[in-house]
């Protein structure tokens, strides 16, 4: 804890990142309650209005309130990212740990699979998966999880294989612990910190990825508000002067990704032993 | 270090890439077959009836089983035949060969820009860790990687083309006024220089500026981070301390000792960034009407153009292998410690 | 070094592509000054041959500009000062004149004797016959389109002498002659193309795919697939007045926003098919010219699939037709770039025209009544499908339809289907319960629309609508001349039946909007919705 506070004091940026993160989580939890308008309701009389006191972020083609939509979209975007990252974290850490611990054929097989995924142009792979399975939120999550998987497997594998013959592991083994217990109780906690950094950095990327898919047209279904799709749709209005349609969701998207990336950096500082000295 | 062992290393690397390339071929094949939409219906065209759809299906070989189709595809592949794109009716190989230089040129220029900005930033940050300079660098590069490329691209076009009129129309590789330089490398900038045509060179560079900037901004972060981390490590290393203790000038120590040694991990990162940028191209090419492989792949995917998608993914996979190999070779050249055992 | 080579007539005539490598720049002042016209479009051709199986819509543009037809439609000035083709007046192109036989069973064309292909060989009746044989036999779009005009067999095409060509009718039809004035009925340089034929490719479509072989007003200078198509004027053209521009560069720009920026900044002088919003705003701003014309024989509608309950119940379909916020769609999604097709005064049509306003209006109470009458007082759930490729009008429209239907208890999920899959789902498998669709026919007759869209099992009948009376009535008038005494009453009857059966709720008849610089003149709207660059010139 002492160390935590020290790092925060030393690193004002991480403080900003934590506050931004808190803001995003707050918006995700309470956004629907706070939204001044129904994010789905059209209002033909107020279509395409610039930002004003009534509509802070202006209104869109159908007269929907952009501020409400941006606010409400937080939950979905965050959910997609969290779900995708959780899946890749869960599968990646188990597979990577096993591969790192047992080595041999299993390790080689896992290595081949990750190599194969990595050899794909990742965004195009995600596009292909969503296009093939249909564009639903679940499939966006799966696609994002799959393209992130190799990074988790690699981190977990590397961390475990370094430690599998470490003194404390050998000691635990001699004490009669089973492999499963050894992995779960002794090795896994050790790989958690580097994995958490990966998680945080990946969150931002997962959000961008989902937004990119929406931009191509393979995203969330309308009328559900989602940042990427709002930017994509707003993009067609920039030249005609309705800049607020793309700018605000774009800014929200950027802030969220920004927060996660800074957070990842901050976490790395927290746990990186080289920086601690 | 023996020449033979280096060749051996290259051979081993190439061989080890074979399974993953095969995996890519297989997965892409299955994925394209799972795409919705019947290419036969799509390409039989407007108002086609059952009979003409069936005829198209048979001509495309789509009436055969997946297994048969796969073996036919692999067989053709081994003979260097990537098939014919249904969208354009031309061989996929021709399409890719025409479009790949555009994508590569864009990626290279973007990478150069990113290196030019990120490496100095990283060094600067490392020399003053935890100062406001360090924090600022971090915020800047993180902001860059947090921007969706399609969003940045569109705003850059709006500001620099539409409002200010500083940059040329975002229409592919050359403005209307110019014709492509004689084909040598396929890179317009290099080809125009080879032809001694500076005007076309400038025009090509102008067209490159905004898309490269968009793509480059996105790639600052990993390079800057790695430079900073690597520099921090070498700066705290014994030999640097010794050098300083011996009274060598700060800049000499920084550039001659620390930086050169910090370079290795940065180069590895560059390889990764390059592969990643080739993939991220897809969206940037779309915004800037860039005639590269990325926009081709998106169109192909939407049109269920199997051969084109497969050809694109395979090309990217091969490039990926090639980039990694190049990095490995550079590694062995720079660092004698990474040797045959490596 | 002479870097800025000026393009002189003789230079380019010396041999198009061969000379290009030496031309590094076009002189800047040549742009938009009677020399080069820059056109931007969303997507470009995938073939240089309209008859090639799989050729897309932009490929039809090549037919119009690079090839000649026997005849074409006249162009007349519209009340608003724009120009449009006239369905009822045919004018000569390769044919100098034509005569319909006394028995009404054939038409004889007399070809221009001076007409020549680009390679200098004269255009003969032999070329026309080979081209038409090709069209009816090659399969795909060309064959289907020829058939719509009762042109089905090579035996119908007769070479009378070198410059006389005859088409025998299978049956007299008002559609046959107009159907020879459409871009599928183009004439190829048969000697040149035949020489490239192989056993596997008897019509040499692999050759014409990249190498046009015509006699048209423009020649192909270059085609960079996915990037641009460049036409250069054929100065030896005799089939009409020489085009006003020497070179036409058609650039593919996927982003509509970028196309707008290019046009507004003057870097492009013509933009094909403006999105409705851009058309409305640019017309209001007045910096560029916008020429809009309602697309003939076309309507945007909400289709209901009778195979999927409860849409098999006409009361439900009528309820849907009363629960659509037509006015909002027209204002917010179409930006009023269209002709309203709702709120018709009477359940019986006054005129035999299509499309025309249907007797439906937004009336949620009436819709609820109808639903209750159908035994669904609490509504139901269904999927509303839209085509991703047409999202610019379909998505806002779908959202408004969804909201309107929700007010009467019909809960919908919007499903965006990628363009490649749309044809399969909507038109081949016909398995979309509720969807947005549009069909535009080339030949602007109500019965022609019914033939494609409303007869049982027709390709564009995405509703699985089947009414034997409509089938029979459509067949009975399809080939009748419009001045036949039976024509008008029958067509009115057909329209009335469809209004009663409500397989679709018509929204509006869209405009075809083209944007151009103030100094571009001569644009005319055509049924094919493409650019006939031959007519354009700079003021």
mmCIF file of C-alpha atoms in Angstrom, chain B residues 239-249 253:
data_model
loop_
_atom_site.group_PDB
_atom_site.id
_atom_site.type_symbol
_atom_site.label_atom_id
_atom_site.label_comp_id
_atom_site.label_asym_id
_atom_site.label_seq_id
_atom_site.Cartn_x
_atom_site.Cartn_y
_atom_site.Cartn_z
ATOM 1 C CA UNK B 239 29.510 0.155 -18.607
ATOM 2 C CA UNK B 240 27.616 3.427 -18.942
ATOM 3 C CA UNK B 241 28.327 4.323 -15.347
ATOM 4 C CA UNK B 242 31.938 3.507 -15.935
ATOM 5 C CA UNK B 243 32.011 5.647 -19.051
ATOM 6 C CA UNK B 244 30.494 8.528 -17.169
ATOM 7 C CA UNK B 245 32.889 8.024 -14.290
ATOM 8 C CA UNK B 246 35.751 8.187 -16.759
ATOM 9 C CA UNK B 247 34.566 11.663 -17.633
ATOM 10 C CA UNK B 248 33.258 11.087 -21.143
ATOM 11 C CA UNK B 249 30.910 13.787 -22.407
ATOM 12 C CA UNK B 253 27.884 8.409 -23.514
#
